[in-house]
Amino acid sequence: MSFIDYSAGILIGVSSGIACYKSIEVIRELQKRGYKNIETVLTKNTVNFLSPNLFEAITGKKPYIEVFEEGRLLSHIKAVEDKKVFAIVPATANIIGKLANGIADDFLTTCYLAFKGKTLIFPSMNANMYEHSATKRNLFQLQEDGCYVVSPEEGYLACGYEGKGRLPDIETIADYIELFLHIKDSETFKQFITINLLEEDKPKPKPKDPLAGKKVLITSGGTVEPIDSVRVITNRSSGTMGKELAKMFSFLGAKVTVITGNHTARYPAYADVIEVKTVEEMYREVAVKFDESDIVIMAAAVSDFKVKNYSSKKIKKKSNLTLELEKTIDILETLGKTKKHQVLIGFAAETDNLLENGEDKLKRKNADLIVANTVGENKGFGDRNLSGYFIFKDGRKEEFSLSKPETAERIAEIVAREFFNG
Ligand code: CTP
């Protein structure tokens, strides 16, 4: 006894992709192979491309189009009753979206919900539409719901594009419909699908920003220590390095707060900026934020001294003036003593003995990374290029000679890589 069931009911759904004309040839091919019980359901838009008469002439049965058709009420139930396979050739992005979301607003979509057998879907559309995450999501949803999706092929598309979205050739479509018709456990069908949704078609895991959720505290600019009510001790820091760091760390997904002294650089709009003047103020603000910070970068040019006897009145120019200076608090060193989970990064601006001084600062200030760079008459402040070493806690050193934006990018990369598996 033959197990080939030529009388098995096949319902061909045709939605209005440009490739819908191929559905006619698929029906012809199935008929050639001996299948006679074929009915069709068209969307209203398909009728704009192809006459229903064509389908009637070929199948001998009037295609289903309207839900409310005189004399054929409730026929969506009838249409699927005796069917073993419902094949949608071609399936447009719109139909796929509707089916995936259970929308039943025309004959074809209503049939899909009423059908208890398995549905075979042949998507066909513009390559960009096929690649769209909404389409991918819907196709995977349909697979989850038990449909079988035969993915389109690459090639020249009717819309003029080249890419994925072509309906497979007529015989291939007929092959799959025929196979699907005979396989009892439709799970078995999976092993035959060579052009089904491939691994690469699966929605890609979303790319992650390596420092997402991390809080970065950057000190920047130059501190300002008052001498009297009008005069100050400051330095030539522009805040450029702090600005670049704020950008680069934000680009890797971190939330950045900049605590800045004097600066001419403009900090990015998405960074929180706190303006301070003195070392003392800078330290206070840093201390407030320290516990919640994951990464702290001391890029500010912090004054090492402050005037011991600040005069609230303007000092008169009577004779030579000798200022007595006292040391300011070393912010980095203080943080190094209390740090817990924080990654602590400092700069070492040196005129000589770069490596030696850099290594000494790393140890003395208990930093995780020191960016040691050479400063001189034409180097450092405002100078576009920095050269020196990234010095790591474990003794590694990486030489660099980069612009400020590049240096900031390298630092962000190093921090993501070394401390956050980025
Ligand atoms: N720093 C700080 N507080 C200070 C001075 C410096 O936090 N009062 C930080 C700087 O922001 C920088 C690092 O310490 O990240 C090294 O600064 P640098 O001026 O190069 O070193 P000093 O410790 O000041 O040592 P020296 O001036 O002797 O080179």
PDB file of N, CA and C in Angstrom, residues 244-341:
ATOM      1  N   GLU A 244      38.322  64.661  27.146  1.00  0.00           N
ATOM      2  CA  GLU A 244      38.460  63.480  26.277  1.00  0.00           C
ATOM      3  C   GLU A 244      38.149  62.200  27.048  1.00  0.00           C
ATOM      4  N   LEU A 245      38.613  62.154  28.286  1.00  0.00           N
ATOM      5  CA  LEU A 245      38.316  60.964  29.106  1.00  0.00           C
ATOM      6  C   LEU A 245      36.812  60.833  29.321  1.00  0.00           C
ATOM      7  N   ALA A 246      36.157  61.977  29.592  1.00  0.00           N
ATOM      8  CA  ALA A 246      34.700  61.956  29.816  1.00  0.00           C
ATOM      9  C   ALA A 246      34.000  61.390  28.585  1.00  0.00           C
ATOM     10  N   LYS A 247      34.464  61.808  27.405  1.00  0.00           N
ATOM     11  CA  LYS A 247      33.861  61.303  26.164  1.00  0.00           C
ATOM     12  C   LYS A 247      34.093  59.807  26.010  1.00  0.00           C
ATOM     13  N   MET A 248      35.358  59.416  26.122  1.00  0.00           N
ATOM     14  CA  MET A 248      35.713  58.023  25.821  1.00  0.00           C
ATOM     15  C   MET A 248      35.051  57.041  26.802  1.00  0.00           C
ATOM     16  N   PHE A 249      35.045  57.389  28.085  1.00  0.00           N
ATOM     17  CA  PHE A 249      34.418  56.484  29.057  1.00  0.00           C
ATOM     18  C   PHE A 249      32.910  56.424  28.831  1.00  0.00           C
ATOM     19  N   SER A 250      32.328  57.553  28.418  1.00  0.00           N
ATOM     20  CA  SER A 250      30.889  57.539  28.100  1.00  0.00           C
ATOM     21  C   SER A 250      30.642  56.674  26.876  1.00  0.00           C
ATOM     22  N   PHE A 251      31.546  56.758  25.895  1.00  0.00           N
ATOM     23  CA  PHE A 251      31.383  55.947  24.674  1.00  0.00           C
ATOM     24  C   PHE A 251      31.369  54.455  25.010  1.00  0.00           C
ATOM     25  N   LEU A 252      32.048  54.086  26.089  1.00  0.00           N
ATOM     26  CA  LEU A 252      32.037  52.666  26.488  1.00  0.00           C
ATOM     27  C   LEU A 252      30.888  52.362  27.445  1.00  0.00           C
ATOM     28  N   GLY A 253      30.013  53.336  27.628  1.00  0.00           N
ATOM     29  CA  GLY A 253      28.780  53.070  28.371  1.00  0.00           C
ATOM     30  C   GLY A 253      28.759  53.526  29.816  1.00  0.00           C
ATOM     31  N   ALA A 254      29.854  54.108  30.304  1.00  0.00           N
ATOM     32  CA  ALA A 254      29.897  54.497  31.717  1.00  0.00           C
ATOM     33  C   ALA A 254      29.193  55.832  31.933  1.00  0.00           C
ATOM     34  N   LYS A 255      28.714  56.038  33.143  1.00  0.00           N
ATOM     35  CA  LYS A 255      28.127  57.336  33.523  1.00  0.00           C
ATOM     36  C   LYS A 255      29.240  58.143  34.168  1.00  0.00           C
ATOM     37  N   VAL A 256      29.508  59.305  33.575  1.00  0.00           N
ATOM     38  CA  VAL A 256      30.691  60.064  33.983  1.00  0.00           C
ATOM     39  C   VAL A 256      30.329  61.325  34.759  1.00  0.00           C
ATOM     40  N   THR A 257      31.039  61.542  35.837  1.00  0.00           N
ATOM     41  CA  THR A 257      30.961  62.819  36.557  1.00  0.00           C
ATOM     42  C   THR A 257      32.339  63.455  36.489  1.00  0.00           C
ATOM     43  N   VAL A 258      32.358  64.736  36.106  1.00  0.00           N
ATOM     44  CA  VAL A 258      33.628  65.458  36.040  1.00  0.00           C
ATOM     45  C   VAL A 258      33.640  66.485  37.163  1.00  0.00           C
ATOM     46  N   ILE A 259      34.689  66.424  37.966  1.00  0.00           N
ATOM     47  CA  ILE A 259      34.862  67.462  38.987  1.00  0.00           C
ATOM     48  C   ILE A 259      36.026  68.316  38.506  1.00  0.00           C
ATOM     49  N   THR A 260      35.718  69.544  38.183  1.00  0.00           N
ATOM     50  CA  THR A 260      36.725  70.320  37.459  1.00  0.00           C
ATOM     51  C   THR A 260      37.070  71.662  38.106  1.00  0.00           C
ATOM     52  N   GLY A 261      38.343  71.956  38.029  1.00  0.00           N
ATOM     53  CA  GLY A 261      38.812  73.291  38.386  1.00  0.00           C
ATOM     54  C   GLY A 261      38.717  74.160  37.147  1.00  0.00           C
ATOM     55  N   ASN A 262      39.569  75.170  37.049  1.00  0.00           N
ATOM     56  CA  ASN A 262      39.561  76.040  35.865  1.00  0.00           C
ATOM     57  C   ASN A 262      39.751  75.229  34.595  1.00  0.00           C
ATOM     58  N   HIS A 263      39.018  75.636  33.578  1.00  0.00           N
ATOM     59  CA  HIS A 263      39.152  74.895  32.308  1.00  0.00           C
ATOM     60  C   HIS A 263      38.676  75.766  31.169  1.00  0.00           C
ATOM     61  N   THR A 264      39.221  75.484  30.002  1.00  0.00           N
ATOM     62  CA  THR A 264      38.703  76.127  28.791  1.00  0.00           C
ATOM     63  C   THR A 264      37.992  75.082  27.936  1.00  0.00           C
ATOM     64  N   ALA A 265      38.317  73.829  28.144  1.00  0.00           N
ATOM     65  CA  ALA A 265      37.678  72.752  27.361  1.00  0.00           C
ATOM     66  C   ALA A 265      36.193  72.676  27.704  1.00  0.00           C
ATOM     67  N   ARG A 266      35.416  72.269  26.714  1.00  0.00           N
ATOM     68  CA  ARG A 266      33.971  72.093  26.936  1.00  0.00           C
ATOM     69  C   ARG A 266      33.693  70.613  27.193  1.00  0.00           C
ATOM     70  N   TYR A 267      33.092  70.337  28.339  1.00  0.00           N
ATOM     71  CA  TYR A 267      32.785  68.937  28.666  1.00  0.00           C
ATOM     72  C   TYR A 267      31.528  68.500  27.920  1.00  0.00           C
ATOM     73  N   PRO A 268      31.442  67.206  27.576  1.00  0.00           N
ATOM     74  CA  PRO A 268      30.270  66.762  26.803  1.00  0.00           C
ATOM     75  C   PRO A 268      28.973  66.950  27.602  1.00  0.00           C
ATOM     76  N   ALA A 269      27.907  67.202  26.859  1.00  0.00           N
ATOM     77  CA  ALA A 269      26.613  67.538  27.471  1.00  0.00           C
ATOM     78  C   ALA A 269      26.095  66.436  28.385  1.00  0.00           C
ATOM     79  N   TYR A 270      26.456  65.176  28.083  1.00  0.00           N
ATOM     80  CA  TYR A 270      25.901  64.044  28.839  1.00  0.00           C
ATOM     81  C   TYR A 270      26.682  63.714  30.101  1.00  0.00           C
ATOM     82  N   ALA A 271      27.781  64.468  30.365  1.00  0.00           N
ATOM     83  CA  ALA A 271      28.530  64.234  31.614  1.00  0.00           C
ATOM     84  C   ALA A 271      27.990  65.172  32.692  1.00  0.00           C
ATOM     85  N   ASP A 272      27.993  64.703  33.932  1.00  0.00           N
ATOM     86  CA  ASP A 272      27.652  65.600  35.038  1.00  0.00           C
ATOM     87  C   ASP A 272      28.918  66.370  35.387  1.00  0.00           C
ATOM     88  N   VAL A 273      28.795  67.677  35.482  1.00  0.00           N
ATOM     89  CA  VAL A 273      29.986  68.491  35.729  1.00  0.00           C
ATOM     90  C   VAL A 273      29.817  69.276  37.028  1.00  0.00           C
ATOM     91  N   ILE A 274      30.803  69.148  37.882  1.00  0.00           N
ATOM     92  CA  ILE A 274      30.791  69.912  39.140  1.00  0.00           C
ATOM     93  C   ILE A 274      32.007  70.836  39.114  1.00  0.00           C
ATOM     94  N   GLU A 275      31.757  72.125  39.246  1.00  0.00           N
ATOM     95  CA  GLU A 275      32.852  73.107  39.172  1.00  0.00           C
ATOM     96  C   GLU A 275      33.374  73.387  40.580  1.00  0.00           C
ATOM     97  N   VAL A 276      34.676  73.380  40.708  1.00  0.00           N
ATOM     98  CA  VAL A 276      35.296  73.710  42.003  1.00  0.00           C
ATOM     99  C   VAL A 276      36.463  74.660  41.748  1.00  0.00           C
ATOM    100  N   LYS A 277      37.023  75.168  42.822  1.00  0.00           N
ATOM    101  CA  LYS A 277      38.203  76.037  42.683  1.00  0.00           C
ATOM    102  C   LYS A 277      39.413  75.414  43.380  1.00  0.00           C
ATOM    103  N   THR A 278      39.334  75.338  44.681  1.00  0.00           N
ATOM    104  CA  THR A 278      40.525  74.936  45.438  1.00  0.00           C
ATOM    105  C   THR A 278      40.668  73.414  45.518  1.00  0.00           C
ATOM    106  N   VAL A 279      41.869  73.003  45.951  1.00  0.00           N
ATOM    107  CA  VAL A 279      42.133  71.566  46.139  1.00  0.00           C
ATOM    108  C   VAL A 279      41.180  71.009  47.194  1.00  0.00           C
ATOM    109  N   GLU A 280      40.991  71.802  48.234  1.00  0.00           N
ATOM    110  CA  GLU A 280      40.120  71.392  49.330  1.00  0.00           C
ATOM    111  C   GLU A 280      38.702  71.109  48.815  1.00  0.00           C
ATOM    112  N   GLU A 281      38.190  72.037  47.987  1.00  0.00           N
ATOM    113  CA  GLU A 281      36.840  71.856  47.415  1.00  0.00           C
ATOM    114  C   GLU A 281      36.806  70.618  46.520  1.00  0.00           C
ATOM    115  N   MET A 282      37.861  70.479  45.721  1.00  0.00           N
ATOM    116  CA  MET A 282      37.899  69.320  44.819  1.00  0.00           C
ATOM    117  C   MET A 282      37.867  68.029  45.640  1.00  0.00           C
ATOM    118  N   TYR A 283      38.658  67.992  46.695  1.00  0.00           N
ATOM    119  CA  TYR A 283      38.701  66.798  47.528  1.00  0.00           C
ATOM    120  C   TYR A 283      37.324  66.509  48.140  1.00  0.00           C
ATOM    121  N   ARG A 284      36.677  67.581  48.646  1.00  0.00           N
ATOM    122  CA  ARG A 284      35.354  67.390  49.281  1.00  0.00           C
ATOM    123  C   ARG A 284      34.366  66.763  48.300  1.00  0.00           C
ATOM    124  N   GLU A 285      34.332  67.294  47.086  1.00  0.00           N
ATOM    125  CA  GLU A 285      33.388  66.765  46.083  1.00  0.00           C
ATOM    126  C   GLU A 285      33.745  65.325  45.698  1.00  0.00           C
ATOM    127  N   VAL A 286      35.046  65.071  45.563  1.00  0.00           N
ATOM    128  CA  VAL A 286      35.480  63.712  45.218  1.00  0.00           C
ATOM    129  C   VAL A 286      35.075  62.745  46.333  1.00  0.00           C
ATOM    130  N   ALA A 287      35.281  63.185  47.574  1.00  0.00           N
ATOM    131  CA  ALA A 287      34.982  62.313  48.723  1.00  0.00           C
ATOM    132  C   ALA A 287      33.496  61.938  48.755  1.00  0.00           C
ATOM    133  N   VAL A 288      32.637  62.900  48.381  1.00  0.00           N
ATOM    134  CA  VAL A 288      31.185  62.641  48.391  1.00  0.00           C
ATOM    135  C   VAL A 288      30.847  61.531  47.387  1.00  0.00           C
ATOM    136  N   LYS A 289      31.515  61.561  46.245  1.00  0.00           N
ATOM    137  CA  LYS A 289      31.179  60.622  45.155  1.00  0.00           C
ATOM    138  C   LYS A 289      31.978  59.316  45.205  1.00  0.00           C
ATOM    139  N   PHE A 290      33.017  59.284  46.021  1.00  0.00           N
ATOM    140  CA  PHE A 290      33.978  58.181  45.943  1.00  0.00           C
ATOM    141  C   PHE A 290      33.357  56.795  46.146  1.00  0.00           C
ATOM    142  N   ASP A 291      32.532  56.656  47.189  1.00  0.00           N
ATOM    143  CA  ASP A 291      31.974  55.337  47.523  1.00  0.00           C
ATOM    144  C   ASP A 291      31.198  54.729  46.360  1.00  0.00           C
ATOM    145  N   GLU A 292      30.421  55.570  45.688  1.00  0.00           N
ATOM    146  CA  GLU A 292      29.557  55.047  44.613  1.00  0.00           C
ATOM    147  C   GLU A 292      30.285  54.903  43.280  1.00  0.00           C
ATOM    148  N   SER A 293      31.548  55.357  43.218  1.00  0.00           N
ATOM    149  CA  SER A 293      32.276  55.316  41.948  1.00  0.00           C
ATOM    150  C   SER A 293      32.961  53.972  41.753  1.00  0.00           C
ATOM    151  N   ASP A 294      33.020  53.545  40.487  1.00  0.00           N
ATOM    152  CA  ASP A 294      33.736  52.305  40.163  1.00  0.00           C
ATOM    153  C   ASP A 294      35.141  52.605  39.661  1.00  0.00           C
ATOM    154  N   ILE A 295      35.269  53.748  39.018  1.00  0.00           N
ATOM    155  CA  ILE A 295      36.557  54.124  38.423  1.00  0.00           C
ATOM    156  C   ILE A 295      36.795  55.593  38.773  1.00  0.00           C
ATOM    157  N   VAL A 296      37.981  55.890  39.273  1.00  0.00           N
ATOM    158  CA  VAL A 296      38.304  57.287  39.584  1.00  0.00           C
ATOM    159  C   VAL A 296      39.589  57.654  38.854  1.00  0.00           C
ATOM    160  N   ILE A 297      39.507  58.716  38.086  1.00  0.00           N
ATOM    161  CA  ILE A 297      40.679  59.139  37.311  1.00  0.00           C
ATOM    162  C   ILE A 297      41.068  60.549  37.731  1.00  0.00           C
ATOM    163  N   MET A 298      42.256  60.646  38.277  1.00  0.00           N
ATOM    164  CA  MET A 298      42.721  61.963  38.725  1.00  0.00           C
ATOM    165  C   MET A 298      43.497  62.622  37.588  1.00  0.00           C
ATOM    166  N   ALA A 299      42.754  63.277  36.698  1.00  0.00           N
ATOM    167  CA  ALA A 299      43.409  63.941  35.560  1.00  0.00           C
ATOM    168  C   ALA A 299      43.610  65.429  35.828  1.00  0.00           C
ATOM    169  N   ALA A 300      43.113  65.902  36.958  1.00  0.00           N
ATOM    170  CA  ALA A 300      43.258  67.336  37.264  1.00  0.00           C
ATOM    171  C   ALA A 300      44.710  67.679  37.553  1.00  0.00           C
ATOM    172  N   ALA A 301      45.070  68.897  37.204  1.00  0.00           N
ATOM    173  CA  ALA A 301      46.372  69.421  37.629  1.00  0.00           C
ATOM    174  C   ALA A 301      46.133  70.061  38.989  1.00  0.00           C
ATOM    175  N   VAL A 302      46.448  69.269  40.005  1.00  0.00           N
ATOM    176  CA  VAL A 302      46.124  69.689  41.373  1.00  0.00           C
ATOM    177  C   VAL A 302      47.311  70.461  41.943  1.00  0.00           C
ATOM    178  N   SER A 303      47.019  71.604  42.477  1.00  0.00           N
ATOM    179  CA  SER A 303      48.085  72.415  43.074  1.00  0.00           C
ATOM    180  C   SER A 303      48.687  71.672  44.275  1.00  0.00           C
ATOM    181  N   ASP A 304      49.997  71.654  44.341  1.00  0.00           N
ATOM    182  CA  ASP A 304      50.633  70.965  45.471  1.00  0.00           C
ATOM    183  C   ASP A 304      50.713  71.853  46.702  1.00  0.00           C
ATOM    184  N   PHE A 305      50.541  73.152  46.459  1.00  0.00           N
ATOM    185  CA  PHE A 305      50.676  74.108  47.584  1.00  0.00           C
ATOM    186  C   PHE A 305      49.526  75.094  47.624  1.00  0.00           C
ATOM    187  N   LYS A 306      49.279  75.565  48.829  1.00  0.00           N
ATOM    188  CA  LYS A 306      48.336  76.675  48.990  1.00  0.00           C
ATOM    189  C   LYS A 306      49.000  77.722  49.877  1.00  0.00           C
ATOM    190  N   VAL A 307      48.472  78.914  49.829  1.00  0.00           N
ATOM    191  CA  VAL A 307      49.064  80.000  50.625  1.00  0.00           C
ATOM    192  C   VAL A 307      48.670  79.817  52.085  1.00  0.00           C
ATOM    193  N   LYS A 308      49.652  79.904  52.952  1.00  0.00           N
ATOM    194  CA  LYS A 308      49.377  79.626  54.361  1.00  0.00           C
ATOM    195  C   LYS A 308      48.517  80.718  54.986  1.00  0.00           C
ATOM    196  N   ASN A 309      48.914  81.961  54.746  1.00  0.00           N
ATOM    197  CA  ASN A 309      48.136  83.043  55.355  1.00  0.00           C
ATOM    198  C   ASN A 309      47.369  83.808  54.298  1.00  0.00           C
ATOM    199  N   TYR A 310      46.231  83.276  53.965  1.00  0.00           N
ATOM    200  CA  TYR A 310      45.390  83.926  52.958  1.00  0.00           C
ATOM    201  C   TYR A 310      44.908  85.268  53.497  1.00  0.00           C
ATOM    202  N   SER A 311      44.992  86.279  52.660  1.00  0.00           N
ATOM    203  CA  SER A 311      44.533  87.598  53.088  1.00  0.00           C
ATOM    204  C   SER A 311      43.223  87.912  52.399  1.00  0.00           C
ATOM    205  N   SER A 312      42.203  88.197  53.164  1.00  0.00           N
ATOM    206  CA  SER A 312      40.900  88.488  52.564  1.00  0.00           C
ATOM    207  C   SER A 312      40.907  89.874  51.912  1.00  0.00           C
ATOM    208  N   LYS A 313      41.910  90.673  52.258  1.00  0.00           N
ATOM    209  CA  LYS A 313      42.036  91.995  51.618  1.00  0.00           C
ATOM    210  C   LYS A 313      43.139  91.907  50.576  1.00  0.00           C
ATOM    211  N   LYS A 314      43.066  92.785  49.586  1.00  0.00           N
ATOM    212  CA  LYS A 314      44.112  92.809  48.559  1.00  0.00           C
ATOM    213  C   LYS A 314      45.431  93.242  49.195  1.00  0.00           C
ATOM    214  N   ILE A 315      46.479  92.452  48.945  1.00  0.00           N
ATOM    215  CA  ILE A 315      47.777  92.764  49.544  1.00  0.00           C
ATOM    216  C   ILE A 315      48.384  93.965  48.801  1.00  0.00           C
ATOM    217  N   LYS A 316      48.810  94.929  49.556  1.00  0.00           N
ATOM    218  CA  LYS A 316      49.348  96.160  48.958  1.00  0.00           C
ATOM    219  C   LYS A 316      50.781  95.960  48.482  1.00  0.00           C
ATOM    220  N   LYS A 317      51.137  96.692  47.436  1.00  0.00           N
ATOM    221  CA  LYS A 317      52.460  96.548  46.843  1.00  0.00           C
ATOM    222  C   LYS A 317      53.459  97.449  47.575  1.00  0.00           C
ATOM    223  N   LYS A 318      53.692  97.176  48.828  1.00  0.00           N
ATOM    224  CA  LYS A 318      54.574  98.060  49.589  1.00  0.00           C
ATOM    225  C   LYS A 318      56.029  97.677  49.373  1.00  0.00           C
ATOM    226  N   SER A 319      56.299  96.432  49.575  1.00  0.00           N
ATOM    227  CA  SER A 319      57.678  95.974  49.424  1.00  0.00           C
ATOM    228  C   SER A 319      57.655  94.600  48.769  1.00  0.00           C
ATOM    229  N   ASN A 320      58.815  93.968  48.712  1.00  0.00           N
ATOM    230  CA  ASN A 320      58.822  92.594  48.193  1.00  0.00           C
ATOM    231  C   ASN A 320      57.929  91.722  49.056  1.00  0.00           C
ATOM    232  N   LEU A 321      57.334  90.777  48.395  1.00  0.00           N
ATOM    233  CA  LEU A 321      56.398  89.917  49.128  1.00  0.00           C
ATOM    234  C   LEU A 321      56.907  88.485  49.148  1.00  0.00           C
ATOM    235  N   THR A 322      56.919  87.897  50.301  1.00  0.00           N
ATOM    236  CA  THR A 322      57.265  86.482  50.394  1.00  0.00           C
ATOM    237  C   THR A 322      56.012  85.742  50.822  1.00  0.00           C
ATOM    238  N   LEU A 323      55.625  84.758  50.000  1.00  0.00           N
ATOM    239  CA  LEU A 323      54.434  83.986  50.350  1.00  0.00           C
ATOM    240  C   LEU A 323      54.873  82.715  51.042  1.00  0.00           C
ATOM    241  N   GLU A 324      54.218  82.394  52.110  1.00  0.00           N
ATOM    242  CA  GLU A 324      54.511  81.107  52.743  1.00  0.00           C
ATOM    243  C   GLU A 324      53.486  80.095  52.230  1.00  0.00           C
ATOM    244  N   LEU A 325      53.981  79.019  51.651  1.00  0.00           N
ATOM    245  CA  LEU A 325      53.078  78.013  51.086  1.00  0.00           C
ATOM    246  C   LEU A 325      53.098  76.755  51.946  1.00  0.00           C
ATOM    247  N   GLU A 326      51.942  76.116  51.974  1.00  0.00           N
ATOM    248  CA  GLU A 326      51.913  74.818  52.668  1.00  0.00           C
ATOM    249  C   GLU A 326      51.311  73.772  51.732  1.00  0.00           C
ATOM    250  N   LYS A 327      51.603  72.537  52.023  1.00  0.00           N
ATOM    251  CA  LYS A 327      51.154  71.467  51.132  1.00  0.00           C
ATOM    252  C   LYS A 327      49.634  71.324  51.166  1.00  0.00           C
ATOM    253  N   THR A 328      49.096  71.014  50.029  1.00  0.00           N
ATOM    254  CA  THR A 328      47.651  70.707  49.980  1.00  0.00           C
ATOM    255  C   THR A 328      47.486  69.212  50.254  1.00  0.00           C
ATOM    256  N   ILE A 329      46.262  68.832  50.421  1.00  0.00           N
ATOM    257  CA  ILE A 329      45.999  67.394  50.595  1.00  0.00           C
ATOM    258  C   ILE A 329      46.265  66.699  49.257  1.00  0.00           C
ATOM    259  N   ASP A 330      46.902  65.558  49.304  1.00  0.00           N
ATOM    260  CA  ASP A 330      47.089  64.786  48.065  1.00  0.00           C
ATOM    261  C   ASP A 330      45.836  63.912  47.900  1.00  0.00           C
ATOM    262  N   ILE A 331      45.017  64.307  46.952  1.00  0.00           N
ATOM    263  CA  ILE A 331      43.706  63.641  46.805  1.00  0.00           C
ATOM    264  C   ILE A 331      43.895  62.165  46.435  1.00  0.00           C
ATOM    265  N   LEU A 332      44.725  61.922  45.435  1.00  0.00           N
ATOM    266  CA  LEU A 332      44.929  60.538  44.968  1.00  0.00           C
ATOM    267  C   LEU A 332      45.475  59.650  46.085  1.00  0.00           C
ATOM    268  N   GLU A 333      46.448  60.168  46.781  1.00  0.00           N
ATOM    269  CA  GLU A 333      47.052  59.380  47.861  1.00  0.00           C
ATOM    270  C   GLU A 333      46.023  59.078  48.952  1.00  0.00           C
ATOM    271  N   THR A 334      45.203  60.064  49.261  1.00  0.00           N
ATOM    272  CA  THR A 334      44.168  59.866  50.295  1.00  0.00           C
ATOM    273  C   THR A 334      43.162  58.810  49.834  1.00  0.00           C
ATOM    274  N   LEU A 335      42.761  58.886  48.568  1.00  0.00           N
ATOM    275  CA  LEU A 335      41.813  57.891  48.041  1.00  0.00           C
ATOM    276  C   LEU A 335      42.442  56.500  48.056  1.00  0.00           C
ATOM    277  N   GLY A 336      43.732  56.446  47.698  1.00  0.00           N
ATOM    278  CA  GLY A 336      44.456  55.177  47.654  1.00  0.00           C
ATOM    279  C   GLY A 336      44.444  54.465  48.996  1.00  0.00           C
ATOM    280  N   LYS A 337      44.386  55.245  50.064  1.00  0.00           N
ATOM    281  CA  LYS A 337      44.409  54.636  51.414  1.00  0.00           C
ATOM    282  C   LYS A 337      43.060  54.036  51.790  1.00  0.00           C
ATOM    283  N   THR A 338      41.982  54.583  51.215  1.00  0.00           N
ATOM    284  CA  THR A 338      40.649  54.122  51.653  1.00  0.00           C
ATOM    285  C   THR A 338      39.917  53.321  50.582  1.00  0.00           C
ATOM    286  N   LYS A 339      40.561  53.166  49.428  1.00  0.00           N
ATOM    287  CA  LYS A 339      39.804  52.559  48.312  1.00  0.00           C
ATOM    288  C   LYS A 339      39.406  51.108  48.614  1.00  0.00           C
ATOM    289  N   LYS A 340      38.247  50.732  48.047  1.00  0.00           N
ATOM    290  CA  LYS A 340      37.762  49.352  48.205  1.00  0.00           C
ATOM    291  C   LYS A 340      37.693  48.710  46.817  1.00  0.00           C
ATOM    292  N   HIS A 341      36.517  48.836  46.167  1.00  0.00           N
ATOM    293  CA  HIS A 341      36.351  48.217  44.849  1.00  0.00           C
ATOM    294  C   HIS A 341      36.856  49.123  43.729  1.00  0.00           C
TER     295      HIS A 341
END
